[in-house]
XYZ file of C-alpha atoms in Angstrom:
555
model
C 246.823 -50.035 330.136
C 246.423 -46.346 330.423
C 247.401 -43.940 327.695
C 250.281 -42.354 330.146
C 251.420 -45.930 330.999
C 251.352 -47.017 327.626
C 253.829 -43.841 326.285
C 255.900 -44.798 329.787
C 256.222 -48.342 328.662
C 257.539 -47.487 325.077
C 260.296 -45.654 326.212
C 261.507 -48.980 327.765
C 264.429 -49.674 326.161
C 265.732 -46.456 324.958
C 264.521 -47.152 320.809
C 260.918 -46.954 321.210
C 259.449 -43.636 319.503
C 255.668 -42.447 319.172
C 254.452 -39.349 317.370
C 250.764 -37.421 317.711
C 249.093 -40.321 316.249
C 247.563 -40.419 319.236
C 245.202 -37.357 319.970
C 246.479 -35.753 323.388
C 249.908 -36.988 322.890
C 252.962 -35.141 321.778
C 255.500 -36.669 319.286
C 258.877 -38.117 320.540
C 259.939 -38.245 317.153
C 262.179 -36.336 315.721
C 262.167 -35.885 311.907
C 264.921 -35.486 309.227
C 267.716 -37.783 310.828
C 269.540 -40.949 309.938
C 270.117 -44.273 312.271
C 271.865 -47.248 311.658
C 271.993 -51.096 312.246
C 273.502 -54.182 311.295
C 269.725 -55.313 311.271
C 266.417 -53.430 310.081
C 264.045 -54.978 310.389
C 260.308 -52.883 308.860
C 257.016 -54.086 310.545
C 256.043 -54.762 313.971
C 254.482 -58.109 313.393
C 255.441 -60.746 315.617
C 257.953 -61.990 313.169
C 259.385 -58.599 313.421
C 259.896 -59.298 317.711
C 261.273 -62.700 317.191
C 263.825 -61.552 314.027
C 264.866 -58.581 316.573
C 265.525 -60.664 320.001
C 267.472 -62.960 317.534
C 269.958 -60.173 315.701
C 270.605 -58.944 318.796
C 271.192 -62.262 320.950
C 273.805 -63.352 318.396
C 275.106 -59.979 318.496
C 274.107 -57.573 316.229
C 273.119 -54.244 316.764
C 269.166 -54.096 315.419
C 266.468 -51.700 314.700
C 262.241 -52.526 314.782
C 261.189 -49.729 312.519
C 256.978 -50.062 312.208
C 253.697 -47.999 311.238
C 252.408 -50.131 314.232
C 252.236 -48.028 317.859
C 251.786 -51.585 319.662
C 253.768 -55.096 319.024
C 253.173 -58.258 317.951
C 250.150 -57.989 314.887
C 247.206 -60.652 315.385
C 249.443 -62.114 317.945
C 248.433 -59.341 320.557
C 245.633 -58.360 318.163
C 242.917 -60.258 319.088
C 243.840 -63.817 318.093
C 244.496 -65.538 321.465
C 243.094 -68.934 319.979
C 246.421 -70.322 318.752
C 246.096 -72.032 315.003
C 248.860 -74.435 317.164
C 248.272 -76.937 314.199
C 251.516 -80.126 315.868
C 252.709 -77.751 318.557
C 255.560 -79.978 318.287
C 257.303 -78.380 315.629
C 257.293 -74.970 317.667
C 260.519 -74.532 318.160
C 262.872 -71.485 319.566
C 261.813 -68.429 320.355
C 258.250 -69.219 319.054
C 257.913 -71.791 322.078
C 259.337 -69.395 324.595
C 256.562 -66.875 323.692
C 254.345 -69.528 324.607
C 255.845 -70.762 327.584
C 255.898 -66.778 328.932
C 252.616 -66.746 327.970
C 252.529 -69.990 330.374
C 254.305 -67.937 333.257
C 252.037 -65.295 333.116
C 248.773 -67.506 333.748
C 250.735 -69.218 336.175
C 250.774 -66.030 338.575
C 246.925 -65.701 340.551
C 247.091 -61.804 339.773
C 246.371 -63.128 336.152
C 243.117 -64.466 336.701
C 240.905 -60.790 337.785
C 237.970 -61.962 336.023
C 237.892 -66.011 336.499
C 239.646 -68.603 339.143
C 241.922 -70.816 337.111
C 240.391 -73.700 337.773
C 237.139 -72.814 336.085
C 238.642 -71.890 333.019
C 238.363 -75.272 330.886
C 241.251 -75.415 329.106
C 239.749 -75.862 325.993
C 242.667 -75.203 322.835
C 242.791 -75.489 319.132
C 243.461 -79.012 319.118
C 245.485 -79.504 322.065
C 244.913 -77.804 326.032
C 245.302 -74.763 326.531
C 247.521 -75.080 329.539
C 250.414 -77.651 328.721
C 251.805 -78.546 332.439
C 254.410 -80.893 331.478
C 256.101 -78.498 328.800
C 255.041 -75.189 330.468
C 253.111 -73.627 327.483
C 249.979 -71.894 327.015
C 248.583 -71.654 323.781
C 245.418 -69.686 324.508
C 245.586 -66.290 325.966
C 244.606 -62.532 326.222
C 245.671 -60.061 323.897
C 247.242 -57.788 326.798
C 249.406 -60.554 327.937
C 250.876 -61.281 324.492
C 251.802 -57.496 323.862
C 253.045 -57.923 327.538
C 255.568 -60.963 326.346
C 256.465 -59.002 323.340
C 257.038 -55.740 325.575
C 259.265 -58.135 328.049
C 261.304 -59.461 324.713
C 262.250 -56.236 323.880
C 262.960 -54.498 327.340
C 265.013 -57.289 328.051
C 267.374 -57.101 325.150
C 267.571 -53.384 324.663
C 266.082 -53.396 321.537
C 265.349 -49.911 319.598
C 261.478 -49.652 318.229
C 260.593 -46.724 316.109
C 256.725 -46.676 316.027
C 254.699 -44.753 313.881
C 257.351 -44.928 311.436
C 255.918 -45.460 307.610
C 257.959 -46.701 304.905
C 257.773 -43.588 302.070
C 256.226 -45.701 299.245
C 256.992 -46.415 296.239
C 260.426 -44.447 296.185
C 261.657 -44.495 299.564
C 264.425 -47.628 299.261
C 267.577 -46.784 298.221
C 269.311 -49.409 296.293
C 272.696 -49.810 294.973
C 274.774 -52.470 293.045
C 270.934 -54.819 294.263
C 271.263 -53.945 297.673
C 269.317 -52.030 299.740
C 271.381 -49.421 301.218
C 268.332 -47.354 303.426
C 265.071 -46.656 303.583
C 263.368 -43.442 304.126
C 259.818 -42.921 306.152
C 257.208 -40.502 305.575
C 258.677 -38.049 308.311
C 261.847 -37.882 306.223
C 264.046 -40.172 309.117
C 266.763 -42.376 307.093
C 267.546 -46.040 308.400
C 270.680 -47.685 307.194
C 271.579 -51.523 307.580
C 273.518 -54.112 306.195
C 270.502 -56.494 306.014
C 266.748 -56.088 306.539
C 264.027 -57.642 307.039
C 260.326 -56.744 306.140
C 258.393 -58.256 308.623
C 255.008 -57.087 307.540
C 251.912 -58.822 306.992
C 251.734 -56.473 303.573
C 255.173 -56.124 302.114
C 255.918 -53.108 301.285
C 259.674 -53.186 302.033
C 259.518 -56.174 299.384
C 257.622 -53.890 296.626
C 259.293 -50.703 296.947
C 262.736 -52.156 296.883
C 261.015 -54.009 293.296
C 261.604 -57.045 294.107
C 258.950 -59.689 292.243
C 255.247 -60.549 294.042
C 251.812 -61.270 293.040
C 248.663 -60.685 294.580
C 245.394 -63.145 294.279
C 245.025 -66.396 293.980
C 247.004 -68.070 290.957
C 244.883 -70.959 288.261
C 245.481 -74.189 288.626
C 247.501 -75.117 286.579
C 250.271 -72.410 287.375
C 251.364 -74.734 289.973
C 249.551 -78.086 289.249
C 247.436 -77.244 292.449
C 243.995 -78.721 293.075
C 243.087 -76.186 295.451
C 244.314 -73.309 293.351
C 242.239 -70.736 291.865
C 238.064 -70.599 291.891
C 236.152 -73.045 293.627
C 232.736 -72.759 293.138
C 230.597 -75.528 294.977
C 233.938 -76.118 296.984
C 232.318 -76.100 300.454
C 234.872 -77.651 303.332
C 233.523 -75.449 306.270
C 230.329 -73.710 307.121
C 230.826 -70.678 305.962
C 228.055 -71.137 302.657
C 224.788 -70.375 302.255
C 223.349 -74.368 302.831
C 219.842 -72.719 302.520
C 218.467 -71.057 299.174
C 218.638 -67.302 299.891
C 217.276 -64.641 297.493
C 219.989 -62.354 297.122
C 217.580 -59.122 295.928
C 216.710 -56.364 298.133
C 212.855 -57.105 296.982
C 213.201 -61.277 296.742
C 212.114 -62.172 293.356
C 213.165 -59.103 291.457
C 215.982 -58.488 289.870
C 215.554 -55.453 289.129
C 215.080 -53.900 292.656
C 218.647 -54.564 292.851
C 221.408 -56.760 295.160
C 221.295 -56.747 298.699
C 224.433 -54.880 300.440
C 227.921 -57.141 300.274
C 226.854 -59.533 297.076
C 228.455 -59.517 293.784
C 226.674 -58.612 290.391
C 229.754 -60.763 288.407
C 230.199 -64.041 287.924
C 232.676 -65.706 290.101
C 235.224 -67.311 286.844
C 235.654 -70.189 285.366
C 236.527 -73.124 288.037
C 240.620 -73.225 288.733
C 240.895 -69.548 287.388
C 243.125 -67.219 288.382
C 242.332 -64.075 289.578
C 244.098 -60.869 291.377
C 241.139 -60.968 294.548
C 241.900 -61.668 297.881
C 240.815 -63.716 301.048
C 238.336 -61.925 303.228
C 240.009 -60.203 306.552
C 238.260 -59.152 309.673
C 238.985 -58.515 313.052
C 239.425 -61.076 315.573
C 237.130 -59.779 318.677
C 237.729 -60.308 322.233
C 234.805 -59.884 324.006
C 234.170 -60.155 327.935
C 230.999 -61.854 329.833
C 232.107 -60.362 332.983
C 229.294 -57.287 334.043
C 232.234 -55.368 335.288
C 234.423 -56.050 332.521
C 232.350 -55.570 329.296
C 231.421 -52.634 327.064
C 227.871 -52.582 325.696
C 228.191 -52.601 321.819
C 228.618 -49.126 320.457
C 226.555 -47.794 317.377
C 229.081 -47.081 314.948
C 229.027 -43.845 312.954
C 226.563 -43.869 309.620
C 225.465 -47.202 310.969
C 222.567 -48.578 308.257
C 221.371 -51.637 309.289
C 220.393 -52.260 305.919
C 223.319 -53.682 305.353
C 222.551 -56.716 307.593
C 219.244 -57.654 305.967
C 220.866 -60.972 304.246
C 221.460 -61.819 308.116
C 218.101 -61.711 309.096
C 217.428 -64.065 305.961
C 219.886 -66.666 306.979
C 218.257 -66.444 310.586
C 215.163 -66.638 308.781
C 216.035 -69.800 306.941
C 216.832 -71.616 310.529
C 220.412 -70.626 311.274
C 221.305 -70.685 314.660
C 225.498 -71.179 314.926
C 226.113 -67.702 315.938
C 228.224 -68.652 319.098
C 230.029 -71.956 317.404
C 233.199 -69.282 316.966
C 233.114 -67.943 320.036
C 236.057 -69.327 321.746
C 237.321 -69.026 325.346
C 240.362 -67.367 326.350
C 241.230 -66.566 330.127
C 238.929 -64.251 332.161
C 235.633 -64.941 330.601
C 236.735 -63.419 327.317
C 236.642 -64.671 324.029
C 238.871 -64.523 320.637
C 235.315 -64.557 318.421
C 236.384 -65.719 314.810
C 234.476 -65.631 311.430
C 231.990 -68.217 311.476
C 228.595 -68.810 309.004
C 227.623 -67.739 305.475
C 227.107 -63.693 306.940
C 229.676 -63.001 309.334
C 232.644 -60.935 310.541
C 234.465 -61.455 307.319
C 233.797 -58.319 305.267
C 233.839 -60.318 302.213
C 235.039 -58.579 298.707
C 235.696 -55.501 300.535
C 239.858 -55.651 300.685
C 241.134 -56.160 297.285
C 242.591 -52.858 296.707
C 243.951 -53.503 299.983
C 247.670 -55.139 299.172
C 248.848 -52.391 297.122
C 246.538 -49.359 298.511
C 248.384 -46.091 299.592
C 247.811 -45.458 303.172
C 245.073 -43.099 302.248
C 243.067 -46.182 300.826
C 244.444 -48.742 303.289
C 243.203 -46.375 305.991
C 239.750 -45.992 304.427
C 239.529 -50.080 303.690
C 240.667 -50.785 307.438
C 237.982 -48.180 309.103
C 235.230 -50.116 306.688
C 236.161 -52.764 308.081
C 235.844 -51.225 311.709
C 232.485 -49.812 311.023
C 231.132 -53.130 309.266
C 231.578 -55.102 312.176
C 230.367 -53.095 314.877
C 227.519 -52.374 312.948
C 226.943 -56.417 312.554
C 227.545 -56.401 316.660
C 224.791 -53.398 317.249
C 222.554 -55.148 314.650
C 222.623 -58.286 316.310
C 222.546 -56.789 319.389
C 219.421 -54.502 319.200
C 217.519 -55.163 316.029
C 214.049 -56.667 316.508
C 214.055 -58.715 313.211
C 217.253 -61.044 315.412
C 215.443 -64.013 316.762
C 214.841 -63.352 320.713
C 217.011 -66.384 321.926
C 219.854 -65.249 319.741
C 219.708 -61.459 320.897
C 219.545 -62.632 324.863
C 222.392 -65.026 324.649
C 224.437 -62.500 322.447
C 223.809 -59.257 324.637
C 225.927 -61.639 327.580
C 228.573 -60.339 325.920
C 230.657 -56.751 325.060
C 234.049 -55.446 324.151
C 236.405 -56.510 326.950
C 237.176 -53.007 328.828
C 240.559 -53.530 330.185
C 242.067 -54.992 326.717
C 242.811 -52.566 323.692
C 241.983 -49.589 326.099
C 243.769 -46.798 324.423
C 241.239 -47.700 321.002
C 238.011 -47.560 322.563
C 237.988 -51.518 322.997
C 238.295 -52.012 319.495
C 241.515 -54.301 318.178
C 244.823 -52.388 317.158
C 245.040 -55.285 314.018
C 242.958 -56.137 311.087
C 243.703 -59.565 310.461
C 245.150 -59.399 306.798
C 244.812 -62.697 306.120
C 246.997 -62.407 302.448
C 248.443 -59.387 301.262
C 251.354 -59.574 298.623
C 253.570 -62.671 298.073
C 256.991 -62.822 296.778
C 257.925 -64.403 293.890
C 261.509 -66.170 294.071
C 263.497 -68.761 292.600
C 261.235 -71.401 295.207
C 258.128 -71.075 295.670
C 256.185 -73.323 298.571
C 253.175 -75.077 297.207
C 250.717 -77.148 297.640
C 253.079 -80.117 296.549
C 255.347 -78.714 299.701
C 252.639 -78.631 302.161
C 250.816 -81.874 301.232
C 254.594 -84.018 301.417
C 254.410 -84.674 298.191
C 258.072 -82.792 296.771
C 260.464 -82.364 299.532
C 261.897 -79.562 300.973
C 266.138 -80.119 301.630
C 266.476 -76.621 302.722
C 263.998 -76.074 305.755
C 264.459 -73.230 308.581
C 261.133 -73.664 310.365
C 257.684 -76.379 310.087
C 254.464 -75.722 309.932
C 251.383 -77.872 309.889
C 248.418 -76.054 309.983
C 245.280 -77.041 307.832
C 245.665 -75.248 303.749
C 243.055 -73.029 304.866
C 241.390 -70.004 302.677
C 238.681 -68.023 303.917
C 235.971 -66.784 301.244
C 237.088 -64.478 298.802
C 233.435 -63.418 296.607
C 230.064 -63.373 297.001
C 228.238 -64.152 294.041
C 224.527 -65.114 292.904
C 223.942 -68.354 291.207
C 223.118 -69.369 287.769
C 219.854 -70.675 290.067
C 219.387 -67.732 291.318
C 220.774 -67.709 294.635
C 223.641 -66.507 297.031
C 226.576 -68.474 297.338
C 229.836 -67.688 298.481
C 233.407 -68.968 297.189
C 237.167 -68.900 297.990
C 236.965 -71.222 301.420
C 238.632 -74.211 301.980
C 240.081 -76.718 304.221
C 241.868 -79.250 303.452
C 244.400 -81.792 306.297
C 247.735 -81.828 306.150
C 249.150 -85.241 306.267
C 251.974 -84.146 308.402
C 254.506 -81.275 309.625
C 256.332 -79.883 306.422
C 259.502 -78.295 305.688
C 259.572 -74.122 304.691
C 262.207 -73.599 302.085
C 265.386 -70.940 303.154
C 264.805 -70.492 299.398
C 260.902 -69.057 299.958
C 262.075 -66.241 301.927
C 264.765 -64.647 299.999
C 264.466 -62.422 296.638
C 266.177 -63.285 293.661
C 269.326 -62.667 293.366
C 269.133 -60.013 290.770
C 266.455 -58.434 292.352
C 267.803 -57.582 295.887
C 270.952 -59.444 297.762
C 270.618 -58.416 301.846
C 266.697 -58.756 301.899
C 264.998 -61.079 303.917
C 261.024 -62.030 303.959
C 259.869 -64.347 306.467
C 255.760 -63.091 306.168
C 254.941 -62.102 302.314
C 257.198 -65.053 301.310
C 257.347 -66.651 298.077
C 253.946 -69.297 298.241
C 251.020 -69.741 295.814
C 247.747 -69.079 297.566
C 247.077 -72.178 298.648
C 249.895 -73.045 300.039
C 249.894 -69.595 302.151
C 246.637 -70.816 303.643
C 248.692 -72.988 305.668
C 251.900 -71.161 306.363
C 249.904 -67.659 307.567
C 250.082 -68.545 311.234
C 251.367 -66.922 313.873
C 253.701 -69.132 315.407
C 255.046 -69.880 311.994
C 255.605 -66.562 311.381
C 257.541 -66.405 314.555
C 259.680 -69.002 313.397
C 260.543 -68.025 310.288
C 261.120 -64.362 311.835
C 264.042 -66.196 314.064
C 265.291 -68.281 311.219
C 266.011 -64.718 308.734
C 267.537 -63.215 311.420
C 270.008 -65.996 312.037
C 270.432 -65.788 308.074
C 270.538 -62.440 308.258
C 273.563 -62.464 311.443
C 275.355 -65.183 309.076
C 275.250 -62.797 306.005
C 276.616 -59.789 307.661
C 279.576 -62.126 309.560
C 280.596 -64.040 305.924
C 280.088 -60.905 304.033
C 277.970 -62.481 301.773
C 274.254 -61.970 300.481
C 271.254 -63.843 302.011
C 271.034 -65.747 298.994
C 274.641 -67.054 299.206
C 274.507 -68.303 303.134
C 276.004 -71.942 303.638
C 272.333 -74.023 304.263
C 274.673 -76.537 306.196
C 276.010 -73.950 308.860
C 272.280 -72.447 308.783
C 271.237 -75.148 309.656
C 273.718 -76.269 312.752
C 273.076 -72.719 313.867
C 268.751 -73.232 313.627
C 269.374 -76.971 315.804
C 271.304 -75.060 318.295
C 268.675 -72.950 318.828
C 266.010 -75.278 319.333
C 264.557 -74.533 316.310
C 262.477 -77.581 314.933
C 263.463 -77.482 311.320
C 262.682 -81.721 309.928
């Protein structure tokens, strides 16, 4: 989509609002004025679409205020790959995404770069294209930001964009509600409930209600997965080979090579406040007249690759095993190996950065990654069967288009979590305590991406934080996990940073979850605002009438 389309297509609707972020584009915005809603909901995430088609369908009037210029987070950010997990238990507005998404690949116009039929329709555990219940589960980023961009035209929903909460002191409370919030360009939005929607939480932690960050020990929540997990290796993202971490190998003293620790990782089933390694999730295009030769990025030093060329080195060769295909000869390419996409170590600060930081963390992560991409692409030390089969490939040119080919999301895997009077846990996930308030299921794997880097009492680089572990079966999420305590904040809802342990997060952090539970607080949140109560007070028994009715799959 052009940039001129793109600024057309936002004012669809009558809310939607950009400002110069954009070079070449004047801001919409005005500054210094106050709006109201029965709803607010902060983030653009696709929780945030889901919790705003809801408020309004049951007739509220509703506001998306979001930092974000385009809708939908990882959704329409790259990761087209579903993490379906039982697509069973996709229920609501979760499954209509998906079946739009079906629609869409149903129409010929759809397939530009590939016929239909040769696509494969190869999914995350189940096909891609499901005939008999009209859903897709694999797909483009442009067409999900197209079936969030329908949602909203449809229902008349008002999106402020470039709209960023002012942090810390921007929430007004009284008597522990939240009255308004305040953004950077001094507008003023005014609800009866709201809903933070982000993957980081800041609506949470600036109205001070309780989270943590990290991963908690072991025996915080009698968790086996919980805390460090050194020689914990359930997918292949470690170092199987011994690789001398030193920039001259056997000397310590000429120092670490680039992205490995000099501490020690902690004692096994410690606590600590680090977090789970983000990247972007790339969608690259085979297609000659659709792809984008790999760009140098700026400062690029491809010294900072060298512990690639030793796992190449030691025999590697599962470069492509995350390269998954989506429609049109693209791909949604994951983390996959001991060096990858991940940028491991490099986000802790991230969670509770000021956008100054936050903006310097997310274009390290940028520059990281198309460095790797360049490296592979044109160093001489990358073996020469790799470096053929890998140059097939480039940034897809007609998706992100208005940010040079590049994703609009960093996929923040784990940010902050709320701390409430329920927390989900492993014990939740795994069916072994029961759940008697649910308002959505998931059943994705518990699943933790590396969190250090680290050299080995032998002498050797290891990595540590991953794991993988099956769920049984679909579980319950607890009403209880997404509201505050009741001392801390009454007519707050948080269906993303909810209140989960680490591990269990690893589990509930997909997108069509998050869609789910974005549907279910908004139905809470419509029920609040009609009783006059606070979130924490709604009757679970009409909640839950209310969630059947609307096809929501709740146990």
């Amino acid at each position: 989509m052009k940039r001129r389309n793109f600024v057309k297509s936002l004012a669809i609707g009558g809310g939607a609002v950009l400002s110069g972020g954009i070079p070449g584009w004047e801001p919409f915005a005005r500054t210094g004025e106050r709006r109201e809603a029965d709803v607010i909901i902060y983030g653009g995430t696709s929780a945030a679409v889901t919790a705003a088609v809801k408020a309004k369908q049951l007739g509220k009037t509703v506001m998306i205020v979001c930092p974000e210029l385009h809708l939908g987070g990882m959704t329409s950010g790259g990761l087209g790959f579903t993490d379906t997990g039982n697509k069973a238990v996709i229920g609501g507005l979760a499954r209509e995404f998906y079946h739009r998404i079906y629609l869409h690949y149903e129409d010929a116009k759809s397939w530009q770069w590939q016929q239909k039929e040769a696509y494969g329709n190869k999914g995350q555990g189940t096909p891609a294209i499901d005939g008999t219940n009209r859903t897709m589960w694999i797909f483009e980023p442009h067409a999900a930001e197209k079936v969030f961009e329908g949602f909203i035209h449809e229902n008349g929903i008002a999106v402020f964009r470039d709209e960023w909460l002012e942090r810390p002191h921007g929430v007004q409370m009284k008597h522990g509600q939240i009255i308004s919030f305040k953004t950077v360009k001094s507008n003023v939005y005014a609800g009866k409930i709201f809903i933070d929607a982000t993957y980081e939480g800041d609506l949470m932690a600036a109205a001070s209600v309780s989270f943590t960050i990290g991963r908690e020990a072991a025996g915080v929540y009698n968790e086996k997965w919980a805390g460090v997990l050194t020689g914990v290796f359930h997918h292949d993202h470690y170092f199987k080979s011994r690789i001398d971490p030193y920039k001259i190998p056997g000397k310590p003293s000429s120092g670490l090579l680039p992205g490995i620790s000099g501490e020690a990782p902690g004692a096994y089933g410690s606590g600590d406040k680090k977090v789970q390694a983000y990247c972007y999730r790339m969608c690259f295009s085979s297609h000659p007249e659709n792809k984008v030769a790999f760009p140098q990025p700026s400062g690029y030093d491809p010294t900072q690759y060298e512990l690639l060329v030793r796992v190449f080195n030691s025999g590697w060769r599962e470069l492509f095993r995350k390269f998954d295909p989506i429609p049109n000869l693209k791909t949604d390419t994951n983390n996959h190996g001991p060096f990858s996409t991940d940028y491991i170590g490099m986000n802790y600060l991230y969670p509770d950065a000021s956008y100054t930081q936050r903006k310097q963390i997310i274009q390290n992560h940028r520059n990281y990654q198309q460095g790797l991409f360049y490296f592979i692409a044109t160093d001489q030390r990358i073996p020469r069967e790799v470096q053929q089969e890998f140059n097939k490939w480039g940034l897809a040119k007609d998706e992100f288009t208005d940010n040079e080919n590049w994703p609009f999301q960093l996929y923040i895997r784990e940010a902050r979590r709320m701390v409430s009077d329920f927390v989900m846990t492993e014990q939740e996930i795994l069916g072994e305590r029961a759940v008697t308030d649910s308002i959505g299921m998931g059943s994705y794997t518990l699943d933790s991406h590396n969190i250090q880097r680290y050299v080995t009492k032998e002498g050797f680089v290891q990595n540590e934080g991953d794991f993988g572990v099956a769920v049984p079966k679909p579980y319950n999420i607890s009403y209880r996990a997404i509201v505050p305590k009741a001392a801390e904040c009454q007519n707050l809802l948080v269906p993303v940073c909810l209140s989960s342990s680490h591990v269990a997060y690893g589990s509930i952090r997909m997108e069509p979850v998050f869609m789910i539970l974005g549907e279910s607080a908004a139905t809470a949140a419509v029920m609040a605002i009609d009783n006059k109560s606070s979130v924490q007070k709604v009757d679970y028994a009409a909640l839950k009438n209310n969630l059947l009715k609307q096809q929501q799959k709740i146990g």
